[in-house]
Coordinates of C-alpha atoms in Angstrom, one line a residue:
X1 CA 3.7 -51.0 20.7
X2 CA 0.2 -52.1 19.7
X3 CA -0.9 -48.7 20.5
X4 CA 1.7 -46.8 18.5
X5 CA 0.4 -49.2 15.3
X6 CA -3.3 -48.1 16.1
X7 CA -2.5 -44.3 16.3
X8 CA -2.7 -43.7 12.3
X9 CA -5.7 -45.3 12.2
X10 CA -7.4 -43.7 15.7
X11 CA -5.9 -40.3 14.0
X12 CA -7.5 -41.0 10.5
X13 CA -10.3 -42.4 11.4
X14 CA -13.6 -40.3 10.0
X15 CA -16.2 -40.6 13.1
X16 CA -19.5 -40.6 13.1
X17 CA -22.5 -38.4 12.8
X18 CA -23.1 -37.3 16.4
X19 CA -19.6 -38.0 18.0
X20 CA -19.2 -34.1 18.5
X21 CA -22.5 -34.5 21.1
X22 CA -21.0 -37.4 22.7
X23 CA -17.9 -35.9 23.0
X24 CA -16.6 -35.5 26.5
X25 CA -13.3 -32.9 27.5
X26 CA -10.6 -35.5 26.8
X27 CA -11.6 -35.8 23.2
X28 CA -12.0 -32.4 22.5
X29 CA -8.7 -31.5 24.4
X30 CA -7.2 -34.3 22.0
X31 CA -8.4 -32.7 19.1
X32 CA -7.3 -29.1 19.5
X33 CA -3.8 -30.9 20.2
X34 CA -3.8 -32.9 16.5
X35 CA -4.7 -29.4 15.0
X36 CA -1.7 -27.7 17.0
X37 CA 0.4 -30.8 15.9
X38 CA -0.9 -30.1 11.9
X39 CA -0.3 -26.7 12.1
X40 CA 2.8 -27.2 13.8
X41 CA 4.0 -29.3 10.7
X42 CA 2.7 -27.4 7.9
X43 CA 3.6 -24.4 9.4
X44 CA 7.4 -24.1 9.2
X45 CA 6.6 -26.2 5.6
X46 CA 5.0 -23.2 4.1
X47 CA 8.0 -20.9 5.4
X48 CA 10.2 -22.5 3.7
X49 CA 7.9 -23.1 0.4
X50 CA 7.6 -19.1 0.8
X51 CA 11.5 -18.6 0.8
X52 CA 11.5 -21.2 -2.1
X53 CA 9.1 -19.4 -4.4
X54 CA 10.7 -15.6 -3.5
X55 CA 14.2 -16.9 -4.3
X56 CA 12.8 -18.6 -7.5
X57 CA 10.7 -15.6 -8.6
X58 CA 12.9 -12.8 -7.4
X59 CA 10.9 -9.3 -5.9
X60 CA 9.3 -8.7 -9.5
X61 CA 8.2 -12.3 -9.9
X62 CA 7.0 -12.8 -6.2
X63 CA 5.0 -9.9 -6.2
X64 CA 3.0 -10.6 -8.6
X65 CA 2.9 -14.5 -8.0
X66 CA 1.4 -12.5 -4.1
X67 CA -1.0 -9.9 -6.0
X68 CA -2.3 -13.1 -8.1
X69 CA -3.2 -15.1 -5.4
X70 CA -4.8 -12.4 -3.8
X71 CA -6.3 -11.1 -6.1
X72 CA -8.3 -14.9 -6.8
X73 CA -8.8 -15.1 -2.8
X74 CA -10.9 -12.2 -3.1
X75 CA -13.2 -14.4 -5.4
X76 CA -12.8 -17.5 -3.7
X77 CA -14.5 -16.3 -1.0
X78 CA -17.5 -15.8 -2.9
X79 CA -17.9 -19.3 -2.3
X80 CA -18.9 -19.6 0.9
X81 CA -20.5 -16.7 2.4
X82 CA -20.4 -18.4 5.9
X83 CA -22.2 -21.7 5.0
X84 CA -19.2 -23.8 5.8
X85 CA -19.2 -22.5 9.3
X86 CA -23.6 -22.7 9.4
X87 CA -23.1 -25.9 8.0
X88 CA -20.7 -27.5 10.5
X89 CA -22.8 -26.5 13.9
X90 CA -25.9 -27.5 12.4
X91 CA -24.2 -31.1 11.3
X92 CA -22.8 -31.2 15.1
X93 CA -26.3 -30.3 16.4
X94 CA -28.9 -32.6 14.2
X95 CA -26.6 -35.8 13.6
X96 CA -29.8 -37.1 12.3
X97 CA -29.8 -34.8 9.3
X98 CA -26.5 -34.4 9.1
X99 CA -26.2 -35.8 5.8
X100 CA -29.1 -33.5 4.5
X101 CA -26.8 -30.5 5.9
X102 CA -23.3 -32.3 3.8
X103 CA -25.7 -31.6 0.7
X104 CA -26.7 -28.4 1.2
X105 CA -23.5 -27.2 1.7
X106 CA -21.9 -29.2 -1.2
X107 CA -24.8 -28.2 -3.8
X108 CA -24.1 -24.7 -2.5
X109 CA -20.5 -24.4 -2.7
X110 CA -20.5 -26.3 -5.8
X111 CA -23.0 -24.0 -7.5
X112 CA -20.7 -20.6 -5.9
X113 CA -17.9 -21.7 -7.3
X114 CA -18.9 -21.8 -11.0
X115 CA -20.4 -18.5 -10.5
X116 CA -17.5 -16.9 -8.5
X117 CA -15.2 -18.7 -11.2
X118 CA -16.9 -16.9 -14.6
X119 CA -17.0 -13.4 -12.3
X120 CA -12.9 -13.6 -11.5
X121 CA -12.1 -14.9 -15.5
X122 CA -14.0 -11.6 -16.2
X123 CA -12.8 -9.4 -13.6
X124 CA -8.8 -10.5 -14.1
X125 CA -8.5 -7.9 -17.5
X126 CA -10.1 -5.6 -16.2
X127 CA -9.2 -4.9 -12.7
X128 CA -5.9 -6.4 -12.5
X129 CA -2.8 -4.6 -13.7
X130 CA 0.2 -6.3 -15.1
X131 CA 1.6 -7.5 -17.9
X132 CA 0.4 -10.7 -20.8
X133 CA 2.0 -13.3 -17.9
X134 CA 0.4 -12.0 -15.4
X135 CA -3.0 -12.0 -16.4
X136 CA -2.8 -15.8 -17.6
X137 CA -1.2 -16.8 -14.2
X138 CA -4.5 -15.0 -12.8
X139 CA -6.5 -17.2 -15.3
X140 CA -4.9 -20.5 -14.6
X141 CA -4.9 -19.4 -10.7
X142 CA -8.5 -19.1 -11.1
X143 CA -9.1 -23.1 -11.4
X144 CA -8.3 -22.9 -8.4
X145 CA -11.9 -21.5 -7.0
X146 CA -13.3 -24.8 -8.3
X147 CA -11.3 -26.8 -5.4
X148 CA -13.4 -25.1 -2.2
X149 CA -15.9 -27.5 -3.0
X150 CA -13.5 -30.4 -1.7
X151 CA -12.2 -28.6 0.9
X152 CA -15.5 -27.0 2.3
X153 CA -16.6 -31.1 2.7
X154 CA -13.9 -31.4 5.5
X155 CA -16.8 -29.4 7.3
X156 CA -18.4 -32.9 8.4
X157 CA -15.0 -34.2 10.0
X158 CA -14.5 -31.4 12.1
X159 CA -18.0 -31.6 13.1
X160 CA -17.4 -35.1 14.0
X161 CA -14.1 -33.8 16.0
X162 CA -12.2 -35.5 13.8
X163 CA -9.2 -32.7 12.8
X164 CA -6.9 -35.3 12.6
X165 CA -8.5 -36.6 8.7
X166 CA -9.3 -33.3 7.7
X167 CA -6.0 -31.7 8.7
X168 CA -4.2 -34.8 6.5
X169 CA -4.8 -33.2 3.8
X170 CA -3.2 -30.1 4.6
X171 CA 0.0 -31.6 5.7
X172 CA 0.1 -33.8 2.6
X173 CA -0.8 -30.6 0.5
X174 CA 2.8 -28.9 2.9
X175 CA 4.3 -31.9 1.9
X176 CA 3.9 -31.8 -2.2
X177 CA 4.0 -28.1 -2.7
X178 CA 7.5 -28.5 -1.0
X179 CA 8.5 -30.8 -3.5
X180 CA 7.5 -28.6 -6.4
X181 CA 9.0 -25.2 -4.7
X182 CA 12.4 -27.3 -4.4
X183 CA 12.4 -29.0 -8.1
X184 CA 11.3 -25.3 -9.2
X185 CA 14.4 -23.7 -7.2
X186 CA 16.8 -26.4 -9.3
X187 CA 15.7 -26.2 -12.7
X188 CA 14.2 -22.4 -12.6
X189 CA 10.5 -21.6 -12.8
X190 CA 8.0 -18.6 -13.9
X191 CA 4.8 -17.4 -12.3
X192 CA 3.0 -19.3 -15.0
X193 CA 4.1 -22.5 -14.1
X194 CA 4.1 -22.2 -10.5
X195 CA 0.1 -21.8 -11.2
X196 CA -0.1 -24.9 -13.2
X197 CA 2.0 -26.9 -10.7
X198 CA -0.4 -25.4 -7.8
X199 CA -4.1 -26.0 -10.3
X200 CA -2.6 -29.3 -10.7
X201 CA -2.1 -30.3 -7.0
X202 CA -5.1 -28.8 -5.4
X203 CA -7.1 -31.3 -8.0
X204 CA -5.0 -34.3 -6.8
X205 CA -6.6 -32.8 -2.8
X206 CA -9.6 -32.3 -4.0
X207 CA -9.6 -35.8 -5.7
X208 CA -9.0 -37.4 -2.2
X209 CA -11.4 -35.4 -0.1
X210 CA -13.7 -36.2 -2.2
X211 CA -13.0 -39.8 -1.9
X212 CA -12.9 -39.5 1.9
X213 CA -15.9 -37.9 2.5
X214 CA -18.0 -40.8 0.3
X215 CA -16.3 -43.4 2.1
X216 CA -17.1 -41.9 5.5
X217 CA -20.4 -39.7 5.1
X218 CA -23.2 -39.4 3.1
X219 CA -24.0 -36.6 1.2
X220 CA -27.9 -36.2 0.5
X221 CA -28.3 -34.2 -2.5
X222 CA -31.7 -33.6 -3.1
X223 CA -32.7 -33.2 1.0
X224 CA -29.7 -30.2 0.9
X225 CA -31.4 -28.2 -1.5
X226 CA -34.2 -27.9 0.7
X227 CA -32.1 -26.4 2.9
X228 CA -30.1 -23.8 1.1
X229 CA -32.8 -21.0 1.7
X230 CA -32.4 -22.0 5.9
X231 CA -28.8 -21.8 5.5
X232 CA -28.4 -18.7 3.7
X233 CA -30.9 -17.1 6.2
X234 CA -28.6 -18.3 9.0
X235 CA -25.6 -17.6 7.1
X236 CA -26.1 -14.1 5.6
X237 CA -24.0 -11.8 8.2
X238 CA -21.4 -14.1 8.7
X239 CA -21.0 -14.3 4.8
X240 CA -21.0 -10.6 4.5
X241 CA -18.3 -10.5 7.3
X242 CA -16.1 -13.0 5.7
X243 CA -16.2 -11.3 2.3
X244 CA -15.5 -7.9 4.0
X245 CA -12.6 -9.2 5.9
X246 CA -11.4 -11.3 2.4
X247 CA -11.0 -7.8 1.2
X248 CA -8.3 -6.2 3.5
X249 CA -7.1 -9.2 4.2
X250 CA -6.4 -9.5 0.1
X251 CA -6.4 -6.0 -1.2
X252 CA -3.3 -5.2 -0.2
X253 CA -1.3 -7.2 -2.8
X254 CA -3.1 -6.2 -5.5
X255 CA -3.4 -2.5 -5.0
X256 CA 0.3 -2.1 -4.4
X257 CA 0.7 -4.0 -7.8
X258 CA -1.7 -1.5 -9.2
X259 CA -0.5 1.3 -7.3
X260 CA 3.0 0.5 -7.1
X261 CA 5.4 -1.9 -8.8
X262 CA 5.7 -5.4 -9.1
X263 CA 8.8 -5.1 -7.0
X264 CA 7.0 -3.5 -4.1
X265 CA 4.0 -6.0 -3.8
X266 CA 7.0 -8.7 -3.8
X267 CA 8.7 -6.9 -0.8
X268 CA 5.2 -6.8 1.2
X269 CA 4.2 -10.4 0.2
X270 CA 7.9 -12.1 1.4
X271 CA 6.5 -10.3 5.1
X272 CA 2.7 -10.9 5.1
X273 CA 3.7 -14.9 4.6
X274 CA 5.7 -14.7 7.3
X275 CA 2.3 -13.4 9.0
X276 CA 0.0 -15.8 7.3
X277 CA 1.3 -19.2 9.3
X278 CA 0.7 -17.7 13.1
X279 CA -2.9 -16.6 12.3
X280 CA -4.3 -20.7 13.4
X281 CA -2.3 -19.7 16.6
X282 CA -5.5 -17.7 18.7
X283 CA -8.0 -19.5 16.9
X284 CA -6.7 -22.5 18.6
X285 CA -6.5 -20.8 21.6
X286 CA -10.3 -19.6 21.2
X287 CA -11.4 -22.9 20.1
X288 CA -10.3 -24.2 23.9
X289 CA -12.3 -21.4 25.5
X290 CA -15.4 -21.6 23.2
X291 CA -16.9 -24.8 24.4
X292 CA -17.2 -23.6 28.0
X293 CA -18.3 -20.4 27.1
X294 CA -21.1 -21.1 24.9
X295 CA -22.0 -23.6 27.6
X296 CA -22.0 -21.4 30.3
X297 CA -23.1 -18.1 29.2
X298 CA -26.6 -17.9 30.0
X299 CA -26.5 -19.4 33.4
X300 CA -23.4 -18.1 34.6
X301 CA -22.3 -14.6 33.2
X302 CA -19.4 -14.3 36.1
X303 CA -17.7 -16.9 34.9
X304 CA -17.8 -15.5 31.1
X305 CA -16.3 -12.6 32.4
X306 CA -13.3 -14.4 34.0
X307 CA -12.5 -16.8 31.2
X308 CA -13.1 -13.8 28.6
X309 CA -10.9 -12.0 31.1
X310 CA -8.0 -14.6 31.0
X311 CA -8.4 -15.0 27.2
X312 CA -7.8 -11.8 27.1
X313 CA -4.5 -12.0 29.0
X314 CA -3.2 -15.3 26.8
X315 CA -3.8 -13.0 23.7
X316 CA -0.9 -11.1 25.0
X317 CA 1.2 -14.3 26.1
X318 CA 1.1 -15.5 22.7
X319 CA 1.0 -12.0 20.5
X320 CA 4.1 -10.1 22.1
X321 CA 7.0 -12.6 22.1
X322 CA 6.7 -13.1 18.2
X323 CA 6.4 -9.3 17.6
X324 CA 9.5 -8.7 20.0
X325 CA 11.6 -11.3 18.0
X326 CA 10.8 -9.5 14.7
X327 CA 11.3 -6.1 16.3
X328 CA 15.3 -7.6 17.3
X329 CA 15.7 -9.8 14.2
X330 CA 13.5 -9.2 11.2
X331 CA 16.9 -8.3 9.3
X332 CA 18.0 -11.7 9.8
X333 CA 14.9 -13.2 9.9
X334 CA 14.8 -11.9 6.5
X335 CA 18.5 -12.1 5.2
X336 CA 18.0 -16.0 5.7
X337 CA 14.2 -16.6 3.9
X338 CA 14.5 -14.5 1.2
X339 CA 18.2 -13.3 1.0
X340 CA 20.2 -9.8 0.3
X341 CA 17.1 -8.9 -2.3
X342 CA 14.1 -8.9 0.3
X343 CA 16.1 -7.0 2.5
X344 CA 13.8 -3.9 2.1
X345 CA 10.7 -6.7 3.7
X346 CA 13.0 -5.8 7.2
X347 CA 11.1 -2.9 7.6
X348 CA 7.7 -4.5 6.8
X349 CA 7.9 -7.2 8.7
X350 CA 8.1 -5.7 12.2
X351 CA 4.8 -3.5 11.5
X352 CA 2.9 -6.6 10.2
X353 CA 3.6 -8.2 13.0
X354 CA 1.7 -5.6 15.3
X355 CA -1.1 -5.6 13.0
X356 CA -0.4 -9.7 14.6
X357 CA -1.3 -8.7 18.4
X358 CA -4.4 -7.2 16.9
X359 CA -5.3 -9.9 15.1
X360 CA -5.1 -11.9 18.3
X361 CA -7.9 -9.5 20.1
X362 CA -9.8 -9.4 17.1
X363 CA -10.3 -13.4 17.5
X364 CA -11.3 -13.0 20.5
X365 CA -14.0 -10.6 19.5
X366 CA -14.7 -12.9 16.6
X367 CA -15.7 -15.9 18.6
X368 CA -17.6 -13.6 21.1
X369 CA -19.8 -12.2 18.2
X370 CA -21.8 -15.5 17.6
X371 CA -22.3 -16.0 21.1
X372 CA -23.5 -12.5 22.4
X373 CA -25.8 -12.1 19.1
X374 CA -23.9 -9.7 17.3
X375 CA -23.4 -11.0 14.2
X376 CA -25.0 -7.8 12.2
X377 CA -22.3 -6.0 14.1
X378 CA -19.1 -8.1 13.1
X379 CA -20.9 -7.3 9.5
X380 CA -20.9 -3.7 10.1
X381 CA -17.4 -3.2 12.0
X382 CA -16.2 -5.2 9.0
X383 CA -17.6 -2.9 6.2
X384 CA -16.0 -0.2 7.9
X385 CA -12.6 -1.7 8.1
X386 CA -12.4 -3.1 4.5
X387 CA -13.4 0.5 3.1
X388 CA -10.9 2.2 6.0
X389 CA -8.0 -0.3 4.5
X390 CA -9.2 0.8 0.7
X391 CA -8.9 4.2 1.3
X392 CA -5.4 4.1 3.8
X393 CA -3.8 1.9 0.8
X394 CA -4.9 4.5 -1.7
X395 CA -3.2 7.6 0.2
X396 CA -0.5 5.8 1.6
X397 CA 1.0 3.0 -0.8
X398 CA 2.0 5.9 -4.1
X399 CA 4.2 7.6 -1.1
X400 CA 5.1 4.7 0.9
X401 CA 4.9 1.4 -1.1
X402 CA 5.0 -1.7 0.7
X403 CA 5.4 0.1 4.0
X404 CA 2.5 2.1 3.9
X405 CA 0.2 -1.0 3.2
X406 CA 1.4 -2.4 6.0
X407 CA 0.6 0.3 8.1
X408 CA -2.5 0.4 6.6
X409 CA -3.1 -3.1 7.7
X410 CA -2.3 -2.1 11.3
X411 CA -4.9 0.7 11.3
X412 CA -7.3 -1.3 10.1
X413 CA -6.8 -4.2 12.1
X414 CA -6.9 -2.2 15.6
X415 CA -9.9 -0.3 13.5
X416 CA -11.9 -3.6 13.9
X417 CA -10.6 -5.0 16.8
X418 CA -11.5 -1.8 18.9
X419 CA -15.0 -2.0 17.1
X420 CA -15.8 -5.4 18.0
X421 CA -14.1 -5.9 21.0
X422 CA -15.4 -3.0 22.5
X423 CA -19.2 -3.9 21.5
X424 CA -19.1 -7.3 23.2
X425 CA -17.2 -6.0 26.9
X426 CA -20.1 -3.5 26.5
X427 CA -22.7 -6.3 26.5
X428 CA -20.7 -8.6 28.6
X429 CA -20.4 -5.1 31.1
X430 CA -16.6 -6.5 31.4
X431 CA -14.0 -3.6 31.8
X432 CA -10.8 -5.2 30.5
X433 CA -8.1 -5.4 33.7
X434 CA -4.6 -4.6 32.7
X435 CA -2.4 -5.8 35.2
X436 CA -1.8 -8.9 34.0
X437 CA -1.2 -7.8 30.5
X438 CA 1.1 -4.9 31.5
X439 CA 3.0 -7.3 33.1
X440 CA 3.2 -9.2 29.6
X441 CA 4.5 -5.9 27.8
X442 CA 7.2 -5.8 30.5
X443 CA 8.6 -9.5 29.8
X444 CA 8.3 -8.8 26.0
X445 CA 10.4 -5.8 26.4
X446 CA 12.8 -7.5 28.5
X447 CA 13.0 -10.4 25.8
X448 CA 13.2 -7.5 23.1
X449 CA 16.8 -6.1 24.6
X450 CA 18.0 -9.3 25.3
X451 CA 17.7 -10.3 21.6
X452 CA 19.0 -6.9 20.2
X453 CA 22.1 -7.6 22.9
X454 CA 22.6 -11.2 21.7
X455 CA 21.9 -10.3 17.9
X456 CA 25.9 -10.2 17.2
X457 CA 26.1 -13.9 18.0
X458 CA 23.6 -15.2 15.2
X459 CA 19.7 -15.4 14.5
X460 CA 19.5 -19.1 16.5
X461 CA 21.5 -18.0 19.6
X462 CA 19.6 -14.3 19.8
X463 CA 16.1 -15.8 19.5
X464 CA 17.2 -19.0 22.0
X465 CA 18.5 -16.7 24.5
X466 CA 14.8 -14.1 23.9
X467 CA 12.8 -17.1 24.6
X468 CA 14.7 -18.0 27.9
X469 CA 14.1 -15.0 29.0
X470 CA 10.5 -14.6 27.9
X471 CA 10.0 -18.0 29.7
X472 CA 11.8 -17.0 33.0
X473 CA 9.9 -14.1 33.0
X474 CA 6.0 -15.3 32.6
X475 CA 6.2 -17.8 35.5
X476 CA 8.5 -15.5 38.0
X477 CA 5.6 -12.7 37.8
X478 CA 2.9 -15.5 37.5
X479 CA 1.5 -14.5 34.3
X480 CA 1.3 -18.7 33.5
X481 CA 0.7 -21.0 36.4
X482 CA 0.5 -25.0 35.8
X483 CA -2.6 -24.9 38.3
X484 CA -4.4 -22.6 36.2
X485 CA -3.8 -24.2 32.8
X486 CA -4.8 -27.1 35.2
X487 CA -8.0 -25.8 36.1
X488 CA -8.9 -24.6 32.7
X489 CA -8.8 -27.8 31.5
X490 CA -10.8 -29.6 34.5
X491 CA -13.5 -26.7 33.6
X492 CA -13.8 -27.4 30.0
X493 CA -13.8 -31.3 31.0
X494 CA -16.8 -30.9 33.4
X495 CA -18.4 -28.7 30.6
X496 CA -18.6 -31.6 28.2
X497 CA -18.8 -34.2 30.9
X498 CA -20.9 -32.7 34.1
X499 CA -19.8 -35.9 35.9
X500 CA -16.3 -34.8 35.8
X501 CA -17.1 -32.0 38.1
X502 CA -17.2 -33.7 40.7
X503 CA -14.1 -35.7 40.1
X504 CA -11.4 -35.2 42.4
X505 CA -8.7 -33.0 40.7
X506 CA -6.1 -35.1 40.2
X507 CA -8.5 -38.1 38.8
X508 CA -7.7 -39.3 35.8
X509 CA -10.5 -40.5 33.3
X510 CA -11.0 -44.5 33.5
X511 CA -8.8 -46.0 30.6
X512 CA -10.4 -48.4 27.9
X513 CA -12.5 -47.7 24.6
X514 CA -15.0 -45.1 26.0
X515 CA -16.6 -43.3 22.9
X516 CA -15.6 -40.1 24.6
X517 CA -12.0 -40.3 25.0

């Protein structure tokens, strides 16, 4: 009982500079499960703050409420240019300057974000089409570039391993943005005030990240601006990268809202939200396989190759079920978010998902670009896909609307992923096998009919019965074994903690307050 009362607190709790260093495979195995847990919270949140908002808004309403956001994400992410992610190693590596680092990235993003803010007020009458409500939703939306400040500060928690305080906020955000969506579905609400209700809460976040990070950290302001000129050195590519992707990830809203109708952007945003939720899904599968191979990379290539290997199979585990449940039941999936007048987001919503499994391989390339030195290259493949996506939108969106972006989306997602993926087998000299993986498309298939059989019976009994089956079927061909999650896990422990190598395999790690745990 005593422990259940300390759990808030061990969960909460901000760390300290240099925990990340001390960190041994228990702890960081705890803290990709709090960040599944989080996600796992907010995530079914935001679908139903998503079905909230397109029922309140209707297709007109919701697609431009979509296009607005988007179109302000594509400024927002002026205001990082990768130094969030420079930031956060460097604070994990130097503990002893790691409050030198917190002020370098705060003066940064702080300074980012009045520029990107003035740039987006300018840009919104200009480059956004719509009508007189549309373009003050874009204003009041844009208040909300001032908030990445706050948020970029979680940087030092995560450096310190400590999701579960950073993540808080996030949930509590799930948790208030709920309560306006519902109160908005009762009383009736415009895109206008769904801004001001979202400006509003976004300052109440930023409020208390800002109060967490001065009670647990210290932000030196004057020793960060020193280091602005190393970080943006470091920080360039990735920052070119991340605004290249920001663009085809964002684009697509507003184009079909300048290319289209109102009504069409609405049908592709009720789908691409359905999308938005799984993308933390490989990342936190990456973020189990990164540790070990950044450890062992330059001393032990074969092993890179077999954990890059069996990456590459989980990508499939985790990518094919969801896009087999939305090739079966995206009507109903759809009928019961959004109701009879989304119904044309059906279509959509099965082709996004695709784009999905590419997403999934395209992590995976991600996280091998910083550790193979090709960071220029995840520049360059991304150029190439956010002017690929420009030009597919423009031919295909006046013919095809909603549907035509998606597929546009698809191409350029495989685009990418075929870029970058392909580079970093080259350099890893790592020929992709396929067995495993072929095996997955063959489950996923099997799960695919079983669903379209059972669809008569209801959305809950279709998609209970596909996940039986899609269970059944990865451990009777022994695509997932327990003794290989197993082992993964002891590896990733004796990375962190070389003593735990040679523990027996069924030790357990001695109980008590060991800073590691």
């Amino acid at each position: 009982m005593a422990s259940l009362r300390e759990l808030p607190r061990r969960l909460l709790h901000g760390g300290a500079a240099g925990d990340a260093g001390a960190a041994g495979g228990r702890h960081i195995a705890s803290n990709v499960v709090v960040q599944l847990i989080a996600r796992g919270i907010s995530m079914p949140i935001s679908i139903v703050t998503v079905s909230l908002a397109a029922r309140t808004l209707d297709p007109d309403g919701f697609g431009v409420w979509t296009a607005v956001g988007a179109f302000v994400g594509i400024f927002a992410v002026l205001t990082d240019l990768g130094f969030t992610t420079v930031a956060m190693q460097k604070m994990a590596a130097e503990p002893e300057r790691e409050s030198a680092w917190l002020g370098a990235l705060a003066g940064a993003r702080m300074a980012l974000s009045l520029v990107a803010l003035a740039v987006c007020a300018v840009a919104i009458p200009l480059f956004l089409d719509g009508d007189g409500q549309a373009h003050l939703a874009a204003w009041v939306m844009s208040l909300t570039i001032l908030a990445t400040g706050a948020n970029a500060l979680m940087a030092v928690f995560n450096s310190r391993l400590r999701a579960g305080l950073a993540l808080s906020f996030s949930v509590l955000q799930s948790f208030i943005w709920l309560g306006v969506c519902v109160v908005f579905y009762v009383v009736g609400a415009d895109v206008v005030d769904f801004a001001i209700a979202y400006v509003a809460m976004l300052c109440v976040i930023a409020g208390l990240q800002i109060r967490a990070t001065r009670r647990h950290a210290h932000i030196a302001w004057r020793a960060g601006r020193a280091l602005w000129g190393e970080m943006f050195k470091i920080a360039l590519p990735l920052g070119i990268a991340s605004v290249l992707i920001s663009v085809y990830y964002q684009i697509d809203a507003v184009l079909l809202l300048q290319l289209a109708d109102a009504e069409e952007a609405g049908i592709y945003g009720a789908a691409y939200r359905f999308l938005a939720p799984l993308l933390f899904i490989p990342a936190a599968v990456m973020s189990s396989f990164f540790p070990v191979l950044s450890a062992v990379q330059a001393r032990d290539p074969d092993r890179v190759r077999r954990l890059v290997q069996l990456a590459a199979d989980y990508m499939a585990v985790i990518s094919l079920p969801v896009l087999a449940v939305t090739i079966a039941l995206s009507d109903q999936i759809i009928d019961l978010l959004y109701g009879a007048e989304f119904a044309a987001s059906a279509e959509v919503l099965p082709v996004l998902m695709l784009a999905f499994v590419s997403i999934c391989y395209g992590t995976l390339a991600g996280f091998l670009a910083p550790l193979l030195n090709l960071h220029w290259r995840l520049a360059i493949y991304s150029g190439i896909g956010a002017a690929a996506n420009v030009a597919l939108n423009i031919v295909l969106i006046p013919r095809y609307g909603a549907l035509g972006s998606a597929w546009a989306t698809v191409a350029t997602e495989v685009l990418t992923m075929a870029l970058m993926l392909g580079t970093a087998l080259v350099a890893l000299r790592l020929p992709i096998g396929p067995w495993r993986i072929a095996r997955v498309v063959a489950v996923a298939a099997a799960m695919t009919g079983a669903m379209v059989a059972a669809a008569p019976l209801g959305l809950f009994p279709a998609g209970a019965l596909g996940g039986l089956v899609y269970a059944a079927g990865l451990f009777a061909l022994r695509i997932v074994t327990p003794d290989e999650l197993r082992a993964l896990r002891r590896e990733k422990a004796a990375v962190e903690d070389p003593a735990a190598a040679d523990a027996p395999a069924g030790a357990d790690a001695p109980a008590g307050d060991d800073p590691r745990a």
